[in-house]
Tab-separated table of C-alpha atoms in Angstrom:
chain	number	residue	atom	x	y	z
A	1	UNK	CA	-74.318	5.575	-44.035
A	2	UNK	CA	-73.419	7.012	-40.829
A	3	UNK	CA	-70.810	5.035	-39.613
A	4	UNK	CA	-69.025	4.253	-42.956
A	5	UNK	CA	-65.794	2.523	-43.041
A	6	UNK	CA	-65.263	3.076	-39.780
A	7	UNK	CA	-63.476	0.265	-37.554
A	8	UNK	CA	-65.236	-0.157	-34.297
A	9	UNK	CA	-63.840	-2.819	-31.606
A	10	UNK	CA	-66.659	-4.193	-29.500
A	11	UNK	CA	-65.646	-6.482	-26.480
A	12	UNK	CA	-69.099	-8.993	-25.433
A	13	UNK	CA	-69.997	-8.280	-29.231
A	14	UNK	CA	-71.252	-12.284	-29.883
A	15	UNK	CA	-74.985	-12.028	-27.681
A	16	UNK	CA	-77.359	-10.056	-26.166
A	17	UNK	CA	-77.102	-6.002	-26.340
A	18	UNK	CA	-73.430	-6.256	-28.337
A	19	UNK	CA	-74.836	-8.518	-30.731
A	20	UNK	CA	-77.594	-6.065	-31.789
A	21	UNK	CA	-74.661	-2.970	-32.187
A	22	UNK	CA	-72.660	-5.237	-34.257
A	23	UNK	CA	-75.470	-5.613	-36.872
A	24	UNK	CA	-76.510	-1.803	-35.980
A	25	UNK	CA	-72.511	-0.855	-36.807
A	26	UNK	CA	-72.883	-3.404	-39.790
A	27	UNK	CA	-76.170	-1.858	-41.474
A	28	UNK	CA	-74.685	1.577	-40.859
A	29	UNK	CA	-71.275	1.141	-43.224
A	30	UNK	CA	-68.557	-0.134	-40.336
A	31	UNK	CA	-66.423	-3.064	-39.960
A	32	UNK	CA	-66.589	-4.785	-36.564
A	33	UNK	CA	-64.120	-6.746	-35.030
A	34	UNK	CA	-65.638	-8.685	-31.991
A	35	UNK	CA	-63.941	-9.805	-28.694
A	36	UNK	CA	-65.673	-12.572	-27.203
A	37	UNK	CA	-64.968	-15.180	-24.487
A	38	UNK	CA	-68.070	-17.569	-25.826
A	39	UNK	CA	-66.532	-19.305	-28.764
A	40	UNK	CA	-69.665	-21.246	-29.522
A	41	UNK	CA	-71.551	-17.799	-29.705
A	42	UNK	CA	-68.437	-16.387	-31.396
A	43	UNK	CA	-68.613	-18.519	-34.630
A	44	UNK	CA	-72.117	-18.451	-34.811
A	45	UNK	CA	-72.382	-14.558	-35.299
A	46	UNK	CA	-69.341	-14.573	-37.701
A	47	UNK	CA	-71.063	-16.931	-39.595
A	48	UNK	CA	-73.803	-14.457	-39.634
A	49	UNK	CA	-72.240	-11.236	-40.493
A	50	UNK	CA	-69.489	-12.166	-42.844
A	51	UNK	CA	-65.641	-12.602	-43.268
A	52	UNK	CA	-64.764	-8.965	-43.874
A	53	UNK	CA	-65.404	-8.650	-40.177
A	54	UNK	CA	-63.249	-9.914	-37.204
A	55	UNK	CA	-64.006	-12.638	-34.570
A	56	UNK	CA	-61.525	-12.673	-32.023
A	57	UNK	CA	-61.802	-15.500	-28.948
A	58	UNK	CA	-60.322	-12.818	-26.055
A	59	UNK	CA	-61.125	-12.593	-21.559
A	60	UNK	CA	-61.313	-9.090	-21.723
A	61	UNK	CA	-59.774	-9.524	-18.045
A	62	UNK	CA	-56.464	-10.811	-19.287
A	63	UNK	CA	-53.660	-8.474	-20.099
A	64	UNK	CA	-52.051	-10.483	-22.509
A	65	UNK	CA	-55.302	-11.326	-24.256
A	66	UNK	CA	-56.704	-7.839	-24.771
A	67	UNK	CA	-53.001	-6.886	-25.714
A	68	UNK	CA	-52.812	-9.244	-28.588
A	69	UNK	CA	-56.723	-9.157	-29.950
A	70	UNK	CA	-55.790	-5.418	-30.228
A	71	UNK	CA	-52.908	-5.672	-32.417
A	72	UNK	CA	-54.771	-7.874	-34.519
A	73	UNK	CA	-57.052	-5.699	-35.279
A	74	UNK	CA	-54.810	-2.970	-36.120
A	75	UNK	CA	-53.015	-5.315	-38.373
A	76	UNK	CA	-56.235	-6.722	-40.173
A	77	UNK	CA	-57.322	-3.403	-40.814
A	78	UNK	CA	-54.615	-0.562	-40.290
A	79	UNK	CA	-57.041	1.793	-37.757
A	80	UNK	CA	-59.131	1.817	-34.665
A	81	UNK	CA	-62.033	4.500	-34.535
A	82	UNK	CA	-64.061	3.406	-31.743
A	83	UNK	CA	-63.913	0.885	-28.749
A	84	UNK	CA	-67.458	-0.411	-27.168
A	85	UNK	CA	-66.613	-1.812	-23.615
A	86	UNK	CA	-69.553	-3.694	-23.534
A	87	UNK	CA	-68.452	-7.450	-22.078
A	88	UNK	CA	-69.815	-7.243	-18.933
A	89	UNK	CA	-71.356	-9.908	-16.102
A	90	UNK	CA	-73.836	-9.380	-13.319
A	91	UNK	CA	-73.450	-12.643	-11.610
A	92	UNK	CA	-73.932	-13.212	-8.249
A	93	UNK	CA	-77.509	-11.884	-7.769
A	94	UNK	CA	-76.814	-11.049	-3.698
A	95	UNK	CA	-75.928	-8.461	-1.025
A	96	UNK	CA	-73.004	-7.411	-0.512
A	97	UNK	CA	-71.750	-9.383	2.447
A	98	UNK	CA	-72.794	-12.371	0.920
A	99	UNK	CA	-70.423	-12.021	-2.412
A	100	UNK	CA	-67.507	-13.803	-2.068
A	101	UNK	CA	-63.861	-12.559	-2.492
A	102	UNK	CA	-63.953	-14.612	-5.986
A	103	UNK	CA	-67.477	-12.934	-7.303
A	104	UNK	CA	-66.074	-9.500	-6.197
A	105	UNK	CA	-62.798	-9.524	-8.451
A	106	UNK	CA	-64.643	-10.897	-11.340
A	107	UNK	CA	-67.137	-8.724	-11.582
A	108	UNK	CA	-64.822	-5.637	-11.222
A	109	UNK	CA	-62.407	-7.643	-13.591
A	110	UNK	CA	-64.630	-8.155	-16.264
A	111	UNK	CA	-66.903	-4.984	-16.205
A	112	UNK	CA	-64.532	-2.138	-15.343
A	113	UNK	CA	-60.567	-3.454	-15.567
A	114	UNK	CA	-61.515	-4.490	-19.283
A	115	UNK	CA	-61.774	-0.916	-19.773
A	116	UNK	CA	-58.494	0.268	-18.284
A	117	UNK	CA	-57.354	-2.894	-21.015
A	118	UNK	CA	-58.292	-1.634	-23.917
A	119	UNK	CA	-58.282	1.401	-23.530
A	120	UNK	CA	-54.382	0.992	-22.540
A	121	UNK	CA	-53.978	-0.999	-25.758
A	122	UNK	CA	-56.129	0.843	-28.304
A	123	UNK	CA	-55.479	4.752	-27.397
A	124	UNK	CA	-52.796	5.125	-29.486
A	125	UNK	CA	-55.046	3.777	-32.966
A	126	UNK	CA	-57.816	6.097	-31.011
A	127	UNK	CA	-55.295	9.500	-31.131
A	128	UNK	CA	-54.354	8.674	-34.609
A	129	UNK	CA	-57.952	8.851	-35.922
A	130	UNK	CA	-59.273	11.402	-33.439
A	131	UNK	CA	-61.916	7.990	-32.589
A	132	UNK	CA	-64.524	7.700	-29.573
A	133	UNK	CA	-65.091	5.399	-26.822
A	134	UNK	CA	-68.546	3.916	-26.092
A	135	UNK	CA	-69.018	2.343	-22.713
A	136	UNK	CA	-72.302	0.271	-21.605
A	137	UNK	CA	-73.434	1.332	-18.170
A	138	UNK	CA	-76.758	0.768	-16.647
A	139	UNK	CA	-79.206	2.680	-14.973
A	140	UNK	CA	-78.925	1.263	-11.285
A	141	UNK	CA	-75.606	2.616	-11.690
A	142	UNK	CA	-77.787	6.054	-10.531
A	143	UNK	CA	-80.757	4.067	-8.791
A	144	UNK	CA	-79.019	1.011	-6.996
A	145	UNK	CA	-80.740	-2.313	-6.493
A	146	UNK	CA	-81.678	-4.934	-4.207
A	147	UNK	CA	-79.473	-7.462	-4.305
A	148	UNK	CA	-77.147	-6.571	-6.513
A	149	UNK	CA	-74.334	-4.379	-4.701
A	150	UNK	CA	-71.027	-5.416	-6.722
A	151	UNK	CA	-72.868	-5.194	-9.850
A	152	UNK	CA	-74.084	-1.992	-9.408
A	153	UNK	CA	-70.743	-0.796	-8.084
A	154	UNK	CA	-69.053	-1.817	-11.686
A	155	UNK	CA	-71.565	0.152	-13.342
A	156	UNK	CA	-71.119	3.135	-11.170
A	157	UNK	CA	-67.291	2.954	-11.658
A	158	UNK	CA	-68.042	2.969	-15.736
A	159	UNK	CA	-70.299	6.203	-15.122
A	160	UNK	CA	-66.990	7.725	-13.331
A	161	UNK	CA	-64.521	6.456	-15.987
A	162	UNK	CA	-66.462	7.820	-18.950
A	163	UNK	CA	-66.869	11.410	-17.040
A	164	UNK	CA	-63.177	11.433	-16.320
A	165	UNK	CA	-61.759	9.565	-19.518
A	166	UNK	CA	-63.601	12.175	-21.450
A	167	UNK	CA	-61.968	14.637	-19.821
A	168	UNK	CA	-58.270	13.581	-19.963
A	169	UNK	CA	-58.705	12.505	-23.662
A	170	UNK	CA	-60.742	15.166	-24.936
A	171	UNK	CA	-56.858	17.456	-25.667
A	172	UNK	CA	-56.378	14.239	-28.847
A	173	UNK	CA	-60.030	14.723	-29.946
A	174	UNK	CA	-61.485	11.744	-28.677
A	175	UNK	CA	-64.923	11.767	-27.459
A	176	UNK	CA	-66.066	9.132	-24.234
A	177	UNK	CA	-69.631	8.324	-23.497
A	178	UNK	CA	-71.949	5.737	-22.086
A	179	UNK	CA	-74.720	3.989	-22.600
A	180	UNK	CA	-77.186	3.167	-19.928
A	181	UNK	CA	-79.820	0.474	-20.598
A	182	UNK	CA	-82.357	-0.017	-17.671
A	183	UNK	CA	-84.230	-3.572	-18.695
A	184	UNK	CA	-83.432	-4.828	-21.937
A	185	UNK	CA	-84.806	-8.343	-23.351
A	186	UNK	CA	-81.292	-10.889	-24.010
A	187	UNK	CA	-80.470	-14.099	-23.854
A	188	UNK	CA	-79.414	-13.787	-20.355
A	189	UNK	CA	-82.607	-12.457	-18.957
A	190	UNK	CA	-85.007	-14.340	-20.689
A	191	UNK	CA	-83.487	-17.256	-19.306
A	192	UNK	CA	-83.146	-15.674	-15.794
A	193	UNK	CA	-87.295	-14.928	-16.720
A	194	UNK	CA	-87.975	-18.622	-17.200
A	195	UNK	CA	-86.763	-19.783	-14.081
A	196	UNK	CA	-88.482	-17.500	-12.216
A	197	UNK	CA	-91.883	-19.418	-10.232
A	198	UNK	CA	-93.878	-16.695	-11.716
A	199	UNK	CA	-92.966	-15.883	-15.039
A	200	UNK	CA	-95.753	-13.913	-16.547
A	201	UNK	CA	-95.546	-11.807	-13.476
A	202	UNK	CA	-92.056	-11.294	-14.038
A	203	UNK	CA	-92.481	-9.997	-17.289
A	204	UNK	CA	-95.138	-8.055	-16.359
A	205	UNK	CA	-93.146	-5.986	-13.848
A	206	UNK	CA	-90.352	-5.645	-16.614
A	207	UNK	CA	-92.572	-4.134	-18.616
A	208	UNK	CA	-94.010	-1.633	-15.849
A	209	UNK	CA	-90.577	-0.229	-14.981
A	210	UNK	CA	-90.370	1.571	-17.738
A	211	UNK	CA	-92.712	4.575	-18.109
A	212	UNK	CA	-93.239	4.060	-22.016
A	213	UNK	CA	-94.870	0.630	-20.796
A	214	UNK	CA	-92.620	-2.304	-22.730
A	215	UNK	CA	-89.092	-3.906	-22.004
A	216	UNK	CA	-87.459	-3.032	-25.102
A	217	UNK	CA	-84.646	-5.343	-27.325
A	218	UNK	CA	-81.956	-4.686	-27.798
A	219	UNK	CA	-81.964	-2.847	-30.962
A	220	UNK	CA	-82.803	-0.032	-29.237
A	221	UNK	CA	-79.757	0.321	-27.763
A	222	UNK	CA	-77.900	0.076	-30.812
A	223	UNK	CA	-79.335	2.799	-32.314
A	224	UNK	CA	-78.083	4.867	-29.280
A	225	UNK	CA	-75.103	3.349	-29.547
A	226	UNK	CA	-74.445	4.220	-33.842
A	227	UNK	CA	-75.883	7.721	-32.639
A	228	UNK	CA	-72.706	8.104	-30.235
A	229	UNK	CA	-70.044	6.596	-32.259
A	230	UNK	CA	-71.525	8.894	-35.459
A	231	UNK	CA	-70.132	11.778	-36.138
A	232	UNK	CA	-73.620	13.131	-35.760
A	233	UNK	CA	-72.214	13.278	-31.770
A	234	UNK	CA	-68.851	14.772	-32.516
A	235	UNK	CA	-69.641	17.521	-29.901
A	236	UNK	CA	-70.829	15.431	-27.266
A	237	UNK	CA	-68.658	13.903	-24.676
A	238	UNK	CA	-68.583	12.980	-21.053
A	239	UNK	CA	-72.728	12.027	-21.364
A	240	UNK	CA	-74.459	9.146	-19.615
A	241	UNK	CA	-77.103	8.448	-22.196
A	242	UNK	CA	-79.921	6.821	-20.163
A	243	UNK	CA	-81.946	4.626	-22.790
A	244	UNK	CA	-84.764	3.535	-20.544
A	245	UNK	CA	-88.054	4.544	-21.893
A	246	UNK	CA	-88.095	7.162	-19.022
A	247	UNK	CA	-87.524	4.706	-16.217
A	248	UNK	CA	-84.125	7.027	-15.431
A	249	UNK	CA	-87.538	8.966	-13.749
A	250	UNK	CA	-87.463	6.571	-11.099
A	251	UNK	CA	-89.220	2.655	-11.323
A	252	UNK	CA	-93.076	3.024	-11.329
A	253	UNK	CA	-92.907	-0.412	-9.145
């Protein structure tokens, strides 16, 4: 299995994209300890996967939160050998002159000061076992889009951290990358979808985006993601790994 025994911290692991890498880290040997704000969400996927894994309730925008749900990890299981910043939010769905002081700071709170968080917390586990970092990006990050300004300004700032990150910790052997999903089916959008007054249309353009001509799950971003955390990537570093289906090309629509 690729990613045997490893220990692999994912923060936003209980839904959506994180869910599917915990089960992809799961069927590939590792032992996953998730940070999650939903508790309801929480339980229910540690019911799923098992108790040899780690649920830990933790706002990956408090200090003293991330600070402690680290240490537990380390003493559950001795090691770190990968953090996935993956907790992220992309409410409010508005220019940018219309997102209030509030919506600004969370958004940059949750998506990009996380990071700083753990990765403040966790490098020292990370230079003891010469581990990676995994961070979930998204392609307007390169593209933009319409109403979406602060939200695509987190995502940008990810792209930035990984390049640099990867840089200043490449001297302890750790590699940094990103993943960037453009449309991916989750909880979160298929509810968005349904509200919509046009929802086969909807998912009709979500499908067209993408060149390869479907929305994907969002297994297929786990298997991107076990790909970067494998040592079957040990010599890449510093990469924004569009996963897509070619719509990194530039939106048909």
């Amino acid at each position: 299995m690729l990613l045997s025994k490893k220990v692999i911290v994912i923060t936003g692991g209980a839904s959506g994209i994180g869910y599917e890498c915990v089960k992809a880290y799961i069927k590939e040997g590792a032992l996953v300890a998730l940070l999650d704000v939903q508790q309801e969400r929480l339980a229910g996927a540690m019911g799923e996967i098992g108790s040899q894994h780690l649920g830990l309730h933790c706002d990956v925008s408090d200090e003293d939160q991330v600070k402690v749900s680290i240490a537990q990890v380390l003493q559950h299981y001795g090691r770190i050998d990968c953090i996935h910043n993956n907790a992220g939010i992309a409410s409010p769905s508005k220019p940018l002159h219309e997102t209030s002081v509030a919506e600004w700071q969370a958004l940059m709170n949750v998506n990009v000061f996380s990071i700083y968080l753990t990765t403040r917390y966790a490098l020292p586990a990370l230079q003891e076992s010469k581990g990676c970092i995994v961070n979930t990006s998204s392609m307007v990050a390169q593209m933009g889009q319409a109403h979406h300004a602060a939200y695509t300004a987190t995502k940008g700032a990810i792209n930035a951290l990984t390049k640099s990150m990867a840089l200043d910790y490449a001297a302890y052997g750790i590699r940094v990358n990103a993943v960037a999903p453009a449309g991916v089916w989750t909880p979160l959008l298929r509810s968005w979808t349904a509200e919509q007054p046009d929802t086969a249309g909807i998912e009709k353009y979500l499908d067209e985006i993408h060149p390869l001509g479907y929305c994907p799950e969002g297994d297929v971003i786990a298997d991107a993601c076990v790909f970067l955390v494998s040592d079957k990537a040990r010599f890449v570093t510093g990469c924004i790994l569009p996963v897509g289906g070619g719509a990194e090309l530039g939106y048909r629509r």
